[in-house]
GROMACS .gro file of C-alpha atoms in nm:
model
  258
    1MET     CA    1   0.000   0.000   0.000
    2ARG     CA    2   0.127   0.345  -0.095
    3VAL     CA    3   0.022   0.653   0.103
    4ILE     CA    4  -0.044   0.966  -0.104
    5VAL     CA    5   0.049   1.272   0.102
    6THR     CA    6  -0.148   1.570  -0.026
    7ARG     CA    7  -0.006   1.852   0.189
    8PRO     CA    8   0.173   2.149   0.026
    9ALA     CA    9   0.509   2.054  -0.126
   10ALA     CA   10   0.748   2.137   0.160
   11GLN     CA   11   0.532   1.970   0.424
   12ALA     CA   12   0.453   1.675   0.200
   13ALA     CA   13   0.824   1.603   0.148
   14SER     CA   14   0.882   1.604   0.525
   15TRP     CA   15   0.589   1.369   0.583
   16VAL     CA   16   0.702   1.129   0.311
   17GLU     CA   17   1.046   1.112   0.475
   18ALA     CA   18   0.899   1.068   0.823
   19LEU     CA   19   0.664   0.790   0.712
   20ALA     CA   20   0.944   0.616   0.523
   21SER     CA   21   1.151   0.613   0.844
   22HIS     CA   22   0.873   0.397   0.992
   23GLY     CA   23   0.870   0.157   0.699
   24ILE     CA   24   0.565   0.310   0.530
   25GLU     CA   25   0.580   0.369   0.156
   26ALA     CA   26   0.461   0.720   0.082
   27VAL     CA   27   0.469   0.962  -0.208
   28ALA     CA   28   0.395   1.333  -0.232
   29LEU     CA   29   0.110   1.465  -0.444
   30PRO     CA   30   0.065   1.826  -0.323
   31LEU     CA   31  -0.294   1.931  -0.384
   32MET     CA   32  -0.240   2.290  -0.276
   33ARG     CA   33   0.025   2.554  -0.334
   34ILE     CA   34   0.112   2.806  -0.064
   35CYS     CA   35   0.211   3.148  -0.199
   36ALA     CA   36   0.316   3.479  -0.049
   37PRO     CA   37   0.034   3.731   0.009
   38ILE     CA   38  -0.029   3.992  -0.256
   39ASP     CA   39   0.011   4.263   0.009
   40SER     CA   40   0.256   4.207   0.294
   41GLU     CA   41   0.180   4.534   0.475
   42PRO     CA   42  -0.096   4.387   0.699
   43VAL     CA   43   0.156   4.136   0.839
   44SER     CA   44   0.414   4.411   0.894
   45THR     CA   45   0.149   4.617   1.073
   46VAL     CA   46   0.067   4.333   1.311
   47TRP     CA   47   0.436   4.283   1.388
   48ARG     CA   48   0.458   4.652   1.484
   49GLN     CA   49   0.155   4.612   1.711
   50VAL     CA   50   0.216   4.263   1.846
   51GLY     CA   51   0.325   4.389   2.188
   52ALA     CA   52  -0.019   4.543   2.244
   53SER     CA   53  -0.202   4.225   2.145
   54ARG     CA   54  -0.350   3.973   2.385
   55LEU     CA   55  -0.348   3.687   2.137
   56ILE     CA   56  -0.202   3.613   1.794
   57PHE     CA   57  -0.382   3.301   1.673
   58PHE     CA   58  -0.228   3.093   1.393
   59VAL     CA   59  -0.456   2.863   1.197
   60SER     CA   60  -0.173   2.640   1.070
   61ALA     CA   61   0.201   2.589   1.042
   62ASN     CA   62   0.185   2.769   0.706
   63ALA     CA   63   0.043   3.074   0.881
   64VAL     CA   64   0.329   3.069   1.131
   65GLU     CA   65   0.602   3.024   0.871
   66HIS     CA   66   0.482   3.304   0.644
   67PHE     CA   67   0.410   3.539   0.934
   68PHE     CA   68   0.756   3.486   1.082
   69ALA     CA   69   0.922   3.518   0.742
   70MET     CA   70   0.825   3.888   0.762
   71ARG     CA   71   0.939   3.929   1.122
   72PRO     CA   72   1.147   4.243   1.189
   73ALA     CA   73   1.514   4.162   1.250
   74ASP     CA   74   1.583   4.041   1.603
   75ALA     CA   75   1.230   4.118   1.722
   76PRO     CA   76   1.155   3.898   2.027
   77TRP     CA   77   0.810   3.761   2.092
   78PRO     CA   78   0.658   4.002   2.349
   79ALA     CA   79   0.600   3.864   2.696
   80GLY     CA   80   0.241   3.989   2.711
   81ALA     CA   81   0.117   3.824   2.393
   82LEU     CA   82  -0.010   3.469   2.363
   83ALA     CA   83   0.058   3.266   2.048
   84GLY     CA   84  -0.246   3.051   1.973
   85SER     CA   85  -0.201   2.714   1.803
   86THR     CA   86  -0.445   2.461   1.658
   87GLY     CA   87  -0.222   2.161   1.724
   88PRO     CA   88   0.120   1.992   1.718
   89GLY     CA   89   0.231   2.104   1.372
   90THR     CA   90   0.148   2.468   1.437
   91THR     CA   91   0.313   2.454   1.778
   92ALA     CA   92   0.630   2.303   1.630
   93ALA     CA   93   0.644   2.590   1.380
   94LEU     CA   94   0.602   2.845   1.661
   95ARG     CA   95   0.884   2.687   1.862
   96ALA     CA   96   1.103   2.686   1.550
   97GLY     CA   97   1.026   3.057   1.518
   98GLY     CA   98   1.158   3.119   1.867
   99VAL     CA   99   0.834   3.145   2.065
  100ALA     CA  100   0.879   3.004   2.415
  101ALA     CA  101   0.646   2.727   2.530
  102ALA     CA  102   0.517   2.954   2.809
  103HIS     CA  103   0.370   3.190   2.548
  104ILE     CA  104   0.194   2.921   2.343
  105VAL     CA  105  -0.166   2.814   2.405
  106GLU     CA  106  -0.273   2.494   2.232
  107PRO     CA  107  -0.515   2.202   2.275
  108ALA     CA  108  -0.399   1.932   2.515
  109ALA     CA  109  -0.185   1.658   2.361
  110GLY     CA  110  -0.454   1.396   2.419
  111SER     CA  111  -0.736   1.594   2.260
  112VAL     CA  112  -0.974   1.409   2.032
  113GLN     CA  113  -0.959   1.698   1.784
  114PHE     CA  114  -0.711   1.976   1.718
  115ASP     CA  115  -0.900   2.288   1.612
  116SER     CA  116  -1.011   2.631   1.727
  117GLU     CA  117  -1.318   2.493   1.906
  118THR     CA  118  -1.102   2.265   2.120
  119LEU     CA  119  -0.857   2.546   2.193
  120TRP     CA  120  -1.142   2.770   2.303
  121GLN     CA  121  -1.297   2.510   2.532
  122GLN     CA  122  -0.970   2.404   2.693
  123ARG     CA  123  -0.758   2.718   2.712
  124LEU     CA  124  -0.928   3.040   2.605
  125ARG     CA  125  -1.283   3.032   2.740
  126GLN     CA  126  -1.181   3.101   3.099
  127LEU     CA  127  -0.979   3.415   3.012
  128ASP     CA  128  -1.111   3.773   3.016
  129TRP     CA  129  -1.137   3.904   2.658
  130HIS     CA  130  -1.300   4.238   2.732
  131ASP     CA  131  -1.119   4.509   2.531
  132ALA     CA  132  -0.851   4.259   2.426
  133THR     CA  133  -0.691   4.286   2.081
  134VAL     CA  134  -0.666   3.960   1.887
  135HIS     CA  135  -0.512   3.894   1.547
  136ILE     CA  136  -0.596   3.577   1.354
  137VAL     CA  137  -0.322   3.486   1.108
  138ARG     CA  138  -0.444   3.274   0.818
  139GLY     CA  139  -0.453   3.245   0.440
  140ASP     CA  140  -0.687   3.432   0.208
  141GLY     CA  141  -1.016   3.339   0.372
  142GLY     CA  142  -1.121   3.073   0.618
  143ARG     CA  143  -1.353   2.991   0.906
  144GLU     CA  144  -1.468   3.271   1.139
  145TRP     CA  145  -1.598   3.070   1.435
  146LEU     CA  146  -1.322   3.172   1.676
  147ALA     CA  147  -1.337   3.537   1.570
  148ASP     CA  148  -1.713   3.547   1.625
  149THR     CA  149  -1.676   3.378   1.964
  150LEU     CA  150  -1.404   3.615   2.082
  151ARG     CA  151  -1.606   3.918   1.969
  152GLU     CA  152  -1.904   3.789   2.165
  153HIS     CA  153  -1.677   3.794   2.471
  154GLY     CA  154  -1.560   4.153   2.418
  155ALA     CA  155  -1.246   4.120   2.205
  156THR     CA  156  -1.153   4.323   1.899
  157VAL     CA  157  -1.052   4.074   1.631
  158ASN     CA  158  -0.853   4.140   1.314
  159PHE     CA  159  -0.778   3.894   1.033
  160VAL     CA  160  -0.440   3.909   0.863
  161ALA     CA  161  -0.361   3.712   0.547
  162ALA     CA  162  -0.002   3.586   0.569
  163TYR     CA  163  -0.024   3.364   0.260
  164ARG     CA  164  -0.242   3.263  -0.033
  165ARG     CA  165  -0.370   2.919  -0.125
  166ALA     CA  166  -0.358   2.822  -0.492
  167GLU     CA  167  -0.439   2.529  -0.719
  168PRO     CA  168  -0.167   2.262  -0.741
  169ASP     CA  169   0.073   2.222  -1.032
  170TRP     CA  170  -0.049   1.926  -1.236
  171ASP     CA  171   0.283   1.845  -1.399
  172ALA     CA  172   0.364   1.517  -1.574
  173SER     CA  173   0.479   1.349  -1.253
  174ALA     CA  174   0.161   1.447  -1.065
  175LEU     CA  175  -0.061   1.331  -1.351
  176ALA     CA  176   0.118   0.997  -1.370
  177LEU     CA  177   0.078   0.940  -0.996
  178LEU     CA  178  -0.289   1.035  -1.014
  179ALA     CA  179  -0.342   0.791  -1.301
  180ARG     CA  180  -0.187   0.505  -1.101
  181ALA     CA  181  -0.398   0.588  -0.796
  182LEU     CA  182  -0.718   0.592  -1.000
  183ALA     CA  183  -0.629   0.266  -1.176
  184GLN     CA  184  -0.519   0.085  -0.860
  185PRO     CA  185  -0.733   0.215  -0.570
  186ALA     CA  186  -0.663  -0.087  -0.349
  187ASP     CA  187  -0.291  -0.008  -0.356
  188HIS     CA  188  -0.324   0.357  -0.256
  189LEU     CA  189  -0.441   0.543   0.053
  190TRP     CA  190  -0.498   0.918   0.030
  191LEU     CA  191  -0.397   1.130   0.331
  192PHE     CA  192  -0.588   1.458   0.365
  193SER     CA  193  -0.530   1.740   0.612
  194SER     CA  194  -0.734   2.000   0.421
  195SER     CA  195  -1.083   2.004   0.273
  196GLU     CA  196  -0.962   2.248   0.009
  197SER     CA  197  -0.711   1.991  -0.118
  198ILE     CA  198  -0.998   1.749  -0.176
  199GLU     CA  199  -1.188   2.020  -0.361
  200HIS     CA  200  -0.883   2.084  -0.582
  201LEU     CA  201  -0.868   1.713  -0.664
  202THR     CA  202  -1.236   1.680  -0.750
  203ARG     CA  203  -1.227   1.997  -0.961
  204HIS     CA  204  -0.930   1.864  -1.159
  205LEU     CA  205  -1.106   1.532  -1.217
  206ALA     CA  206  -1.422   1.707  -1.337
  207GLN     CA  207  -1.231   1.939  -1.571
  208SER     CA  208  -1.017   1.667  -1.728
  209ASN     CA  209  -1.083   1.570  -2.091
  210PRO     CA  210  -1.254   1.332  -2.074
  211PRO     CA  211  -1.381   1.390  -1.718
  212LEU     CA  212  -1.241   1.151  -1.458
  213ALA     CA  213  -1.392   1.010  -1.140
  214LEU     CA  214  -1.271   0.846  -0.824
  215PRO     CA  215  -1.287   0.466  -0.846
  216ALA     CA  216  -1.539   0.282  -0.632
  217GLY     CA  217  -1.270   0.154  -0.395
  218ALA     CA  218  -1.092   0.484  -0.325
  219ARG     CA  219  -0.980   0.509   0.038
  220ALA     CA  220  -0.868   0.804   0.249
  221LEU     CA  221  -0.743   0.913   0.590
  222ALA     CA  222  -0.859   1.252   0.718
  223THR     CA  223  -0.725   1.450   1.012
  224HIS     CA  224  -1.053   1.620   1.109
  225PRO     CA  225  -1.424   1.530   1.093
  226ARG     CA  226  -1.495   1.821   0.855
  227ILE     CA  227  -1.226   1.693   0.619
  228ALA     CA  228  -1.362   1.339   0.645
  229GLY     CA  229  -1.706   1.468   0.551
  230THR     CA  230  -1.566   1.646   0.246
  231ALA     CA  231  -1.386   1.327   0.140
  232ARG     CA  232  -1.704   1.123   0.162
  233LEU     CA  233  -1.897   1.380  -0.041
  234ALA     CA  234  -1.618   1.370  -0.301
  235GLY     CA  235  -1.673   0.998  -0.351
  236PHE     CA  236  -1.419   0.824  -0.127
  237ALA     CA  237  -1.581   0.496  -0.032
  238GLN     CA  238  -1.379   0.441   0.285
  239VAL     CA  239  -1.272   0.734   0.501
  240GLN     CA  240  -1.098   0.686   0.833
  241LEU     CA  241  -1.050   0.965   1.084
  242VAL     CA  242  -0.696   0.989   1.224
  243ARG     CA  243  -0.527   1.227   1.465
  244PRO     CA  244  -0.273   1.450   1.289
  245GLY     CA  245   0.040   1.364   1.489
  246LEU     CA  246   0.304   1.137   1.336
  247ALA     CA  247   0.277   0.863   1.598
  248ASP     CA  248  -0.101   0.838   1.559
  249MET     CA  249  -0.066   0.849   1.182
  250VAL     CA  250   0.188   0.568   1.179
  251ALA     CA  251  -0.021   0.353   1.412
  252SER     CA  252  -0.328   0.401   1.195
  253LEU     CA  253  -0.140   0.323   0.874
  254GLN     CA  254   0.021   0.014   1.019
  255SER     CA  255  -0.321  -0.105   1.139
  256SER     CA  256  -0.469  -0.041   0.793
  257SER     CA  257  -0.202  -0.249   0.622
  258SER     CA  258  -0.210  -0.540   0.866
   0.00000   0.00000   0.00000
């Protein structure tokens, strides 16, 4: 069985290497490109104001990496600001960016789900948000549940786009891999960490000439219930929910192949 890792290119390469170190055959098929924002000034503005912020919430590791790529030289993370994380990958990116563990708020390691709802319930709900300034660092668009919740509790919330999401590059290598996966569904297991990646895949299939479709036996792993739902709607016959950490991923893949 070959695992198809659909994360953006840099992350997909790291996951393929990590899975291979555990004896799992994996290959990268990035179904999303991550690009710099059209306008970088909003990120620069937040960096100038970060010391007056109560919380800077990062929706993903991509958000962290692009936000910190525009960090002013030698600017330390201010002691009064919390760095919000959705889970292990985002936290690892924050630590790599120099943010101390004491400044990071994230869901507990044993959480069933890693998302903004879990973070709110476990770490943020009990804090006073009256007159607090919060910045949510994300791509071009996204969910607004946490922003709405924080506003209801008195915070001023600002969105800042640190990157853009774009359609993948369907080069010859990607098309060949896709063709093998469609022809041999029993030998491939798709790994999804984004609903948008699934949407990019289904759009490409529909726009192909002639149009293509997922085979009846297509199988997938999804790292969140919303992503699993998108995969089922796209036509994946078997969709298994898996926690996003490497250890859980490896255990699930080894169980699937046994």
